[in-house]
mmCIF file of C-alpha atoms and ligand atoms in Angstrom:
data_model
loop_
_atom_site.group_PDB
_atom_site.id
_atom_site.type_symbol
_atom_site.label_atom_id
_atom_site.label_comp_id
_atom_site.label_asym_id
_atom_site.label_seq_id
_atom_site.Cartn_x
_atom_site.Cartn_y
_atom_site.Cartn_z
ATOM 1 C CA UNK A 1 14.758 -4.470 13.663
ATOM 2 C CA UNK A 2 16.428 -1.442 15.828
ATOM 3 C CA UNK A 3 13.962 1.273 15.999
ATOM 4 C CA UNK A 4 12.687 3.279 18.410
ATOM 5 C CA UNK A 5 8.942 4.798 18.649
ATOM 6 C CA UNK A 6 9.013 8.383 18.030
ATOM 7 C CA UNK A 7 5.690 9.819 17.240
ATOM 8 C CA UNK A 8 3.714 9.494 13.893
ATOM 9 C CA UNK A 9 5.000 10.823 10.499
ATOM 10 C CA UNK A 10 3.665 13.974 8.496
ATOM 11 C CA UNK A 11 3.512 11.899 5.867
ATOM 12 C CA UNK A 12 0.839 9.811 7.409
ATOM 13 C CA UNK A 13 -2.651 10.187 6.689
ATOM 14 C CA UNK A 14 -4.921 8.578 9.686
ATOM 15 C CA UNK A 15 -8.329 7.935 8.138
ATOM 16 C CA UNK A 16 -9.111 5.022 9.923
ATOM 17 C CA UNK A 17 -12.609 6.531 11.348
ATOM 18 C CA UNK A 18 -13.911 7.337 8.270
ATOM 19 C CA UNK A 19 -15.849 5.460 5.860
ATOM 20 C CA UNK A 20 -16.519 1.168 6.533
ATOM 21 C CA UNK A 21 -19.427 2.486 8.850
ATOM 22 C CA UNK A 22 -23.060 1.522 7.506
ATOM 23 C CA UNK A 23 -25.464 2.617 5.763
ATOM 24 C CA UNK A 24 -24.059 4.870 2.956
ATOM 25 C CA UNK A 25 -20.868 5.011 4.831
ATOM 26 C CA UNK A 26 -18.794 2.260 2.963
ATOM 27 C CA UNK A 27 -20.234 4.284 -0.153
ATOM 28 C CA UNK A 28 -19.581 7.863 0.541
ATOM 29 C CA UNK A 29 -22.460 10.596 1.359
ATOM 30 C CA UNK A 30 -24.891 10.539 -1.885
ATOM 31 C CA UNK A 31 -25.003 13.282 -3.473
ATOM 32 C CA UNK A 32 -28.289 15.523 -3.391
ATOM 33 C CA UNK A 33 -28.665 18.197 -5.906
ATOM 34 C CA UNK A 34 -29.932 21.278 -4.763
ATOM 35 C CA UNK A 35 -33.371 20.610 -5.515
ATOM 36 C CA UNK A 36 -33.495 17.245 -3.521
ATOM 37 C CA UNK A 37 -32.303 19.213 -0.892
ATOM 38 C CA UNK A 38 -35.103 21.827 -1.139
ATOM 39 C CA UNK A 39 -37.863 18.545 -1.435
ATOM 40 C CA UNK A 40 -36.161 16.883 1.228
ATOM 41 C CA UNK A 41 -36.735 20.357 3.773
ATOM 42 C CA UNK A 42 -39.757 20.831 2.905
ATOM 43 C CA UNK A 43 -40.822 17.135 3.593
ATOM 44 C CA UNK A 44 -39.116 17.675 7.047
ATOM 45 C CA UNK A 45 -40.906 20.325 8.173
ATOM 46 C CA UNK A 46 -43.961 18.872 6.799
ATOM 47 C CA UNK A 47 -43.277 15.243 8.834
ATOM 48 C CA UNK A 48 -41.765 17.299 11.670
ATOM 49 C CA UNK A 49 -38.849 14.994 11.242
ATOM 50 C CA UNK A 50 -35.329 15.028 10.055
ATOM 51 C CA UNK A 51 -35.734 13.235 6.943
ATOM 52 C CA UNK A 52 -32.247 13.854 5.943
ATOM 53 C CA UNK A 53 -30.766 11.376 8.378
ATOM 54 C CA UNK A 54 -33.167 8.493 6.276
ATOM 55 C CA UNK A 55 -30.863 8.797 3.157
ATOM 56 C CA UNK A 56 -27.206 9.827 4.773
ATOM 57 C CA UNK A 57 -27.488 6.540 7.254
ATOM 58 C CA UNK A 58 -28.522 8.032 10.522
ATOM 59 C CA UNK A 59 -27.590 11.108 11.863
ATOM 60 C CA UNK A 60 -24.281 11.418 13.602
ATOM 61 C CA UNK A 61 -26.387 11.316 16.887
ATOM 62 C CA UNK A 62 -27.573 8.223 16.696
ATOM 63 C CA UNK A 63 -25.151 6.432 14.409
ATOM 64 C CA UNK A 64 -21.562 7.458 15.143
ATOM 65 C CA UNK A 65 -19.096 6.582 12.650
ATOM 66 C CA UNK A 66 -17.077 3.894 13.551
ATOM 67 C CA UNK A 67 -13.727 4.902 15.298
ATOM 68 C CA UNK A 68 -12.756 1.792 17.945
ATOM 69 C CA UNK A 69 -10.562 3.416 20.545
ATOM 70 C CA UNK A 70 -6.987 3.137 19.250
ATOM 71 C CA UNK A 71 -5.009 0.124 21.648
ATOM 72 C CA UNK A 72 -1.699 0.835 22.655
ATOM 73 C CA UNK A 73 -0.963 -2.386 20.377
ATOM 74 C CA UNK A 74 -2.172 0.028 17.411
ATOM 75 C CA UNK A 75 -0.506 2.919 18.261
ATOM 76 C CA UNK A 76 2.867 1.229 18.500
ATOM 77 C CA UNK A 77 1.800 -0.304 15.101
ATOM 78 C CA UNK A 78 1.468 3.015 13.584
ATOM 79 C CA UNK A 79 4.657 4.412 15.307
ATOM 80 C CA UNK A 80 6.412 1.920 13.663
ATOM 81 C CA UNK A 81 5.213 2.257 9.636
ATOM 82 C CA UNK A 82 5.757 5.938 10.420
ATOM 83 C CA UNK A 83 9.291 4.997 11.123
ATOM 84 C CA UNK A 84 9.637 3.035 8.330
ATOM 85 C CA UNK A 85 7.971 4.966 6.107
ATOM 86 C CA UNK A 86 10.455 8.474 7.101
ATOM 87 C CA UNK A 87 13.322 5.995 6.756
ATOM 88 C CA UNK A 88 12.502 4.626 3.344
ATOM 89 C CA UNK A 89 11.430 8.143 1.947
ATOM 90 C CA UNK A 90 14.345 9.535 3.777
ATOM 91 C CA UNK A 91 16.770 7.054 1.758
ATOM 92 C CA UNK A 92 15.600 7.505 -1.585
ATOM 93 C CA UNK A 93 15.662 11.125 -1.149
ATOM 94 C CA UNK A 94 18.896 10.634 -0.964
ATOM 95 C CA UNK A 95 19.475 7.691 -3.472
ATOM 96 C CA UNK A 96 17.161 9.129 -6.351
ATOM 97 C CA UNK A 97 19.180 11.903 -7.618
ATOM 98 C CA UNK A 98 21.952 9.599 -6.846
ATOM 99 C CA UNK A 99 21.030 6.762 -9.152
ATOM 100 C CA UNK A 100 18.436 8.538 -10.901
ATOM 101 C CA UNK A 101 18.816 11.598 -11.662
ATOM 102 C CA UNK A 102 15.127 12.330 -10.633
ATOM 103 C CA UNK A 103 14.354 14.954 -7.044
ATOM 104 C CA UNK A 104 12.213 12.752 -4.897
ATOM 105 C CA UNK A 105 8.798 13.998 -3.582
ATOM 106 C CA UNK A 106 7.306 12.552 -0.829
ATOM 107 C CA UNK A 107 4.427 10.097 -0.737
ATOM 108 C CA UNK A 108 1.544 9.736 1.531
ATOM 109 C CA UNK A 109 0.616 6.846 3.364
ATOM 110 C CA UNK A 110 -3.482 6.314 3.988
ATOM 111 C CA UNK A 111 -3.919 4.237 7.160
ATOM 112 C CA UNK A 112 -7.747 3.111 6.718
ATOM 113 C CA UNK A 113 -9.786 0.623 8.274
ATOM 114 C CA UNK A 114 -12.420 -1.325 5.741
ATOM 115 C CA UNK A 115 -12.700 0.067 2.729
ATOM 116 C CA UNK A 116 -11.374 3.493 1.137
ATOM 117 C CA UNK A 117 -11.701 6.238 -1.912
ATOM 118 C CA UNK A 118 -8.663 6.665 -3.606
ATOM 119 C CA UNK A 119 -8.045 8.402 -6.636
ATOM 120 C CA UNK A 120 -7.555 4.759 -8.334
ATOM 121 C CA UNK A 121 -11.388 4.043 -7.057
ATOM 122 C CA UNK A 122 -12.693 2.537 -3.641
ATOM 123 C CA UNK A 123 -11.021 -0.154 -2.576
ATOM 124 C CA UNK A 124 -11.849 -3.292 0.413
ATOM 125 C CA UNK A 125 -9.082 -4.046 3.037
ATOM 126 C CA UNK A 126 -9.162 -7.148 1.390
ATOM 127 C CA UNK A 127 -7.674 -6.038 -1.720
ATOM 128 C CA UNK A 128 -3.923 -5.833 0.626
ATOM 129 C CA UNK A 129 -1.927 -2.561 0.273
ATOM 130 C CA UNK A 130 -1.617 -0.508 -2.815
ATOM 131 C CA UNK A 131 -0.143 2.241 -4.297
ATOM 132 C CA UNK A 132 -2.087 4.707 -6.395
ATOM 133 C CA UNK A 133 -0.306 6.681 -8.669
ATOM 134 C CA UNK A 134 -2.933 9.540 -9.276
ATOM 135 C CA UNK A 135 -2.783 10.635 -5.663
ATOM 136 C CA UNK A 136 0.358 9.187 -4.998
ATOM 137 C CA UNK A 137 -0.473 7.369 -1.883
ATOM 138 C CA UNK A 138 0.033 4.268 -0.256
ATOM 139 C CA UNK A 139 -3.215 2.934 1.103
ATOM 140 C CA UNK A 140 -3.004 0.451 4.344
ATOM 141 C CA UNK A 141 -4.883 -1.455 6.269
ATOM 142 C CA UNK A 142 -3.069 -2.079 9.573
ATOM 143 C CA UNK A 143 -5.049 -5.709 9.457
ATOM 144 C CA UNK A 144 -3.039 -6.568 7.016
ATOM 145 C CA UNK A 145 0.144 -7.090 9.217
ATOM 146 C CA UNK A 146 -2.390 -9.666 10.864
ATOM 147 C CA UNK A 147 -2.708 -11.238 7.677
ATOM 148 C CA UNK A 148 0.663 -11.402 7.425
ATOM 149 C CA UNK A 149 1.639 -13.304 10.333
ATOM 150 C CA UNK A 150 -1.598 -15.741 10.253
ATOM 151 C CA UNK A 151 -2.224 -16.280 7.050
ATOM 152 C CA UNK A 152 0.903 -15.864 4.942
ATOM 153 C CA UNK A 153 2.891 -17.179 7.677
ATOM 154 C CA UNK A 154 5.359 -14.249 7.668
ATOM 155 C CA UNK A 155 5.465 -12.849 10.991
ATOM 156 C CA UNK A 156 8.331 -10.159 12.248
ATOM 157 C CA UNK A 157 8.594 -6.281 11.617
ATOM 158 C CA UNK A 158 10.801 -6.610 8.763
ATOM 159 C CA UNK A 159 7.804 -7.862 6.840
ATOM 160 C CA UNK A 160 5.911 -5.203 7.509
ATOM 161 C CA UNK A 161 8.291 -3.080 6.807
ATOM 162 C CA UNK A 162 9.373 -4.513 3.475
ATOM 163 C CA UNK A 163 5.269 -4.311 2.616
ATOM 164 C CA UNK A 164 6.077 -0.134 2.982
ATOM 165 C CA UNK A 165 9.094 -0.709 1.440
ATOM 166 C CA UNK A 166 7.677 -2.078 -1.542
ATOM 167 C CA UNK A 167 4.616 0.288 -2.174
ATOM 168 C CA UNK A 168 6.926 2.947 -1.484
ATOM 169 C CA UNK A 169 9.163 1.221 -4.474
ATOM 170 C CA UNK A 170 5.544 1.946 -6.849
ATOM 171 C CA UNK A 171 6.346 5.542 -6.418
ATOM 172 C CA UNK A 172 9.683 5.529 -7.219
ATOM 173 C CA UNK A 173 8.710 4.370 -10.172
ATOM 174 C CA UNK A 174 6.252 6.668 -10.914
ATOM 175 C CA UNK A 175 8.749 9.503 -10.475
ATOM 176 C CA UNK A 176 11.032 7.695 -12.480
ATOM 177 C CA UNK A 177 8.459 7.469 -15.545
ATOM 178 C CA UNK A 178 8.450 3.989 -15.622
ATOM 179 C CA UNK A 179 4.662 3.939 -14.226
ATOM 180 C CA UNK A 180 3.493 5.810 -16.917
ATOM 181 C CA UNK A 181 5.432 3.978 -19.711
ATOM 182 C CA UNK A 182 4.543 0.551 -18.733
ATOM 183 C CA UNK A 183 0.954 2.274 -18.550
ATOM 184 C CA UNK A 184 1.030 2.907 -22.219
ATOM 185 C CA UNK A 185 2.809 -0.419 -23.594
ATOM 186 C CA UNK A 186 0.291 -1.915 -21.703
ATOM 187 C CA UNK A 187 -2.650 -0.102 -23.497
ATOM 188 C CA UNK A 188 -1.248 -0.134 -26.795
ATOM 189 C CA UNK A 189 -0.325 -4.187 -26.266
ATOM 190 C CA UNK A 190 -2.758 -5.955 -24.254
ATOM 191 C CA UNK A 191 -1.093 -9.624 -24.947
ATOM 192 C CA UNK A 192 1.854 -8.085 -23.130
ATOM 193 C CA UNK A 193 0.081 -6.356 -19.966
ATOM 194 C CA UNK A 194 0.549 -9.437 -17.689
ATOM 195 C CA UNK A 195 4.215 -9.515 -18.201
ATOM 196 C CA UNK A 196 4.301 -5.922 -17.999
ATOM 197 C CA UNK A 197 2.719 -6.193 -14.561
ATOM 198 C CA UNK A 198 4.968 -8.838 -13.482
ATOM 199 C CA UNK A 199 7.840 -6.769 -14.572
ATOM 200 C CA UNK A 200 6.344 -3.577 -12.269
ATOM 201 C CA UNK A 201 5.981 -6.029 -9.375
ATOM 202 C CA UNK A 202 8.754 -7.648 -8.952
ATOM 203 C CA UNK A 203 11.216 -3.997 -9.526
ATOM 204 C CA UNK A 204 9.108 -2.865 -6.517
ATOM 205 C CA UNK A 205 10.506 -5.556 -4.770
ATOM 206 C CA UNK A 206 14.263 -5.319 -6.169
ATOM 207 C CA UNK A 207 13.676 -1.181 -5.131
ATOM 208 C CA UNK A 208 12.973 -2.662 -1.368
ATOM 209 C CA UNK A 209 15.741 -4.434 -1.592
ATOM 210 C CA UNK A 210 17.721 -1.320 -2.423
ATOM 211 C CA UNK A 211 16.598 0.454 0.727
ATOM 212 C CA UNK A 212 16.902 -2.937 2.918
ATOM 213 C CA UNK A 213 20.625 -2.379 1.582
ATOM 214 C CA UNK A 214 20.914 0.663 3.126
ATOM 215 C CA UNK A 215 19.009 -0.565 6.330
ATOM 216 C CA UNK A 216 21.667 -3.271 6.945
ATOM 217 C CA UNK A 217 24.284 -0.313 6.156
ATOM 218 C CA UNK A 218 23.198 1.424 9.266
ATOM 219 C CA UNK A 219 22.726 -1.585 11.493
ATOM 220 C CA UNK A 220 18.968 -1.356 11.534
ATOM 221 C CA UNK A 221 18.394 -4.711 10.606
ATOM 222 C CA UNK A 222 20.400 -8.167 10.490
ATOM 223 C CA UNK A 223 20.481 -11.486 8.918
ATOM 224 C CA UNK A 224 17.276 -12.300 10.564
ATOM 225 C CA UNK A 225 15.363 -9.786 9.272
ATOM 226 C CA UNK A 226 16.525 -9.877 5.964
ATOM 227 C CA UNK A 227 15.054 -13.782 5.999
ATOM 228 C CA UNK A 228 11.780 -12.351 7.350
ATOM 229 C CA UNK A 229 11.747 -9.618 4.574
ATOM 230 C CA UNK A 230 12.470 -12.842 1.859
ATOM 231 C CA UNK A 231 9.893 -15.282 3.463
ATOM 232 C CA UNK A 232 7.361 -11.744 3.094
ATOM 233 C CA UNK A 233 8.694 -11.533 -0.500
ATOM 234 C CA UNK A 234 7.432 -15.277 -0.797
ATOM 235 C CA UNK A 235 4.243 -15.403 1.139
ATOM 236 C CA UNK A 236 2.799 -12.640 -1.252
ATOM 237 C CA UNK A 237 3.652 -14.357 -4.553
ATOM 238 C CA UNK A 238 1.211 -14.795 -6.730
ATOM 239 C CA UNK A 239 1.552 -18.558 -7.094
ATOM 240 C CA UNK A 240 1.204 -19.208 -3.231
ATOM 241 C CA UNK A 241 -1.800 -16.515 -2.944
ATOM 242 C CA UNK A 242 -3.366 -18.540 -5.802
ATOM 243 C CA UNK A 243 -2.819 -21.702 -4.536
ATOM 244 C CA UNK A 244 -4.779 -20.927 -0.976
ATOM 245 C CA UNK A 245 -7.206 -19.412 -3.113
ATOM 246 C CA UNK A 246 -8.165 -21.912 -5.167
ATOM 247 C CA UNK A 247 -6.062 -24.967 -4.639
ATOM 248 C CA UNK A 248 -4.055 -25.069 -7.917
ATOM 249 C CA UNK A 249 -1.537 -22.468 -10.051
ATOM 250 C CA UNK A 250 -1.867 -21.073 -13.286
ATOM 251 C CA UNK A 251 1.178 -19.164 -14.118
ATOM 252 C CA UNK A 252 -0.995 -17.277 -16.909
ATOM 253 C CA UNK A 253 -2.414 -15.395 -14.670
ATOM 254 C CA UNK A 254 0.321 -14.367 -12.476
ATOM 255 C CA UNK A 255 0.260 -10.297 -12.042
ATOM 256 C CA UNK A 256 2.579 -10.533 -9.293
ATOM 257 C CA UNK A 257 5.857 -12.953 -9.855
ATOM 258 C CA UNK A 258 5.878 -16.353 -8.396
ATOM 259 C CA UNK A 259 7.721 -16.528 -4.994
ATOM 260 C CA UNK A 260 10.773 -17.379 -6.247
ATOM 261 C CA UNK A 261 11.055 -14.519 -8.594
ATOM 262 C CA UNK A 262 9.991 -11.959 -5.790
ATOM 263 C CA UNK A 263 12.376 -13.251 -3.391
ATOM 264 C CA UNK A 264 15.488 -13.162 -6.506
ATOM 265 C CA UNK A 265 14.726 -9.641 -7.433
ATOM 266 C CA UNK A 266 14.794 -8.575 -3.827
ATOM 267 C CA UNK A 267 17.973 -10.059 -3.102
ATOM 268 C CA UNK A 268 18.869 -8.359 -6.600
ATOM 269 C CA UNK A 269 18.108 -4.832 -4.799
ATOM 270 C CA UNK A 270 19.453 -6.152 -1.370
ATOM 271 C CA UNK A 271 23.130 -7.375 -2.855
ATOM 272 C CA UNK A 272 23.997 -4.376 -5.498
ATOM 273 C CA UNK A 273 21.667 -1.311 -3.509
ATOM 274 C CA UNK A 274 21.926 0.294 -6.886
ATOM 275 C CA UNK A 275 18.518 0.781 -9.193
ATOM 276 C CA UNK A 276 20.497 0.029 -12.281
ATOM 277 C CA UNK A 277 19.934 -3.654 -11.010
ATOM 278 C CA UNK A 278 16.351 -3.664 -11.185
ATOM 279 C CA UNK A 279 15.704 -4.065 -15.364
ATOM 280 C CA UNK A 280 13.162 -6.671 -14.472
ATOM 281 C CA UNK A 281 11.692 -5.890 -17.694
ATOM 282 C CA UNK A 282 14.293 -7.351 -19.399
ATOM 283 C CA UNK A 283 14.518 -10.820 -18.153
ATOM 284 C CA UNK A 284 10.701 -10.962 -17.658
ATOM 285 C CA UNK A 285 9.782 -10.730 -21.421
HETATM 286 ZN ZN1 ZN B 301 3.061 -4.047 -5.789
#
């Protein structure tokens, strides 16, 4: 991929130092009310000791929060999804009046390290990126590109870019209105909330595939990276993610689209670079 490192993006969020520390610190502070707080002085200066620091984890003193110097590895890291994430926002800035008739407003994008609040609840690194349409935010743990290369055997930029690409796709579809409606079939037809899902998914992808469109366009990526992006598409399927997980595949609980079905509809979005060829609700019911 041609890109060049150029500083980090407004639209980041670096969080990465706070919260995944111990004590309460994976939780959040608890929350006193006013009159724990009075007991709690009073017991201080009875002990002579701080006896707030026994209930918030240590006091910053003696337990820092955990921020691990940033490596120049990590910096170029975060250089690059702010690249990627300016480029994709930039393009459908561009594309969603376009095609959609919709003004596009800008997303954040978390970086975190551990675990996280969000407005969708806390979430574990584990849990991969997400998008979480109450904040509108793309949450990220930069381990994940790890993950990625060792684990889902899709190494290469253009991965990790498509990743971006494709949470950045969730809020496109929030502006759009399709969030919210799927939202509401969902809760008024539960049988139908796993297709639904699927559906969601896999547009996500064929709205990555719009922007990869545009990236190949402007020379910013070639045949190459547009396998890596597919073989990312793949590696994340639901079927293959089950399969190290447990050793077998049951397609009834697929939330995601097999790989073949992520890698089609992102080639759908790649070939036409038009939304109109995203209806993956269509075919998936
Ligand atoms: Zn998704």
């Amino acid at each position: 991929m041609e890109w060049k490192p150029g500083g980090v993006s407004d639209d980041v969020e670096d969080r990465r130092d706070s919260g995944g520390g111990g004590g309460f610190g994976g939780m959040g502070a608890p929350h006193f009310g006013i009159g724990g707080i009075l007991v709690l002085l009073v017991l201080s200066l009875v002990f002579h000791r701080n006896l707030f620091t026994l209930f918030s984890g240590g006091s910053t003193a003696d337990r820092p929060a955990y921020s691990a110097p940033e490596t120049a590895a990590e910096s170029t890291e975060v250089q690059f999804v702010s690249f990627v994430l300016d480029d994709v926002q930039g393009t459908w800035q561009n594309l969603l009046p376009a095609q959609g008739s919709k003004q596009y407003r800008h997303a954040k994008l978390v970086l975190f390290r551990d675990s996280i609040d969000s407005a969708c609840g806390q979430a574990e690194s584990s849990t991969g990126p997400f998008y979480c349409p109450g904040d509108e935010k793309v949450y990220l743990d930069l381990g994940f590109f790890d993950e990625l290369k060792s684990r889902f055997g899709a190494p290469g930029e253009f991965a990790q870019a498509y990743v971006i690409a494709h949470e950045i796709g969730h809020h496109v579809q929030k502006l759009l209105g399709i969030e919210g409606k799927v939202q509401r079939l969902r809760e008024s037809n539960p049988a139908q909330a796993n297709p639904l899902s699927v559906g969601l998914e896999l547009q996500a992808d064929c709205f990555a595939g719009v922007w990869a469109k545009t990236t190949e366009q402007r020379k910013i990526i070639d045949e190459n990276d547009v396998e890596a992006g597919l073989r990312a598409a793949a590696a994340v399927g639901d079927d293959r993610l089950q399969k190290m997980a447990t050793g077998h595949v049951s397609p009834e609980n697929f939330t995601h689209g097999s790989s073949a079905q992520r890698t089609r509809w992102f080639q759908a979005g790649l070939n036409s670079g038009e939304i109109s060829a995203c209806n993956t609700f269509a075919s998936a019911q």
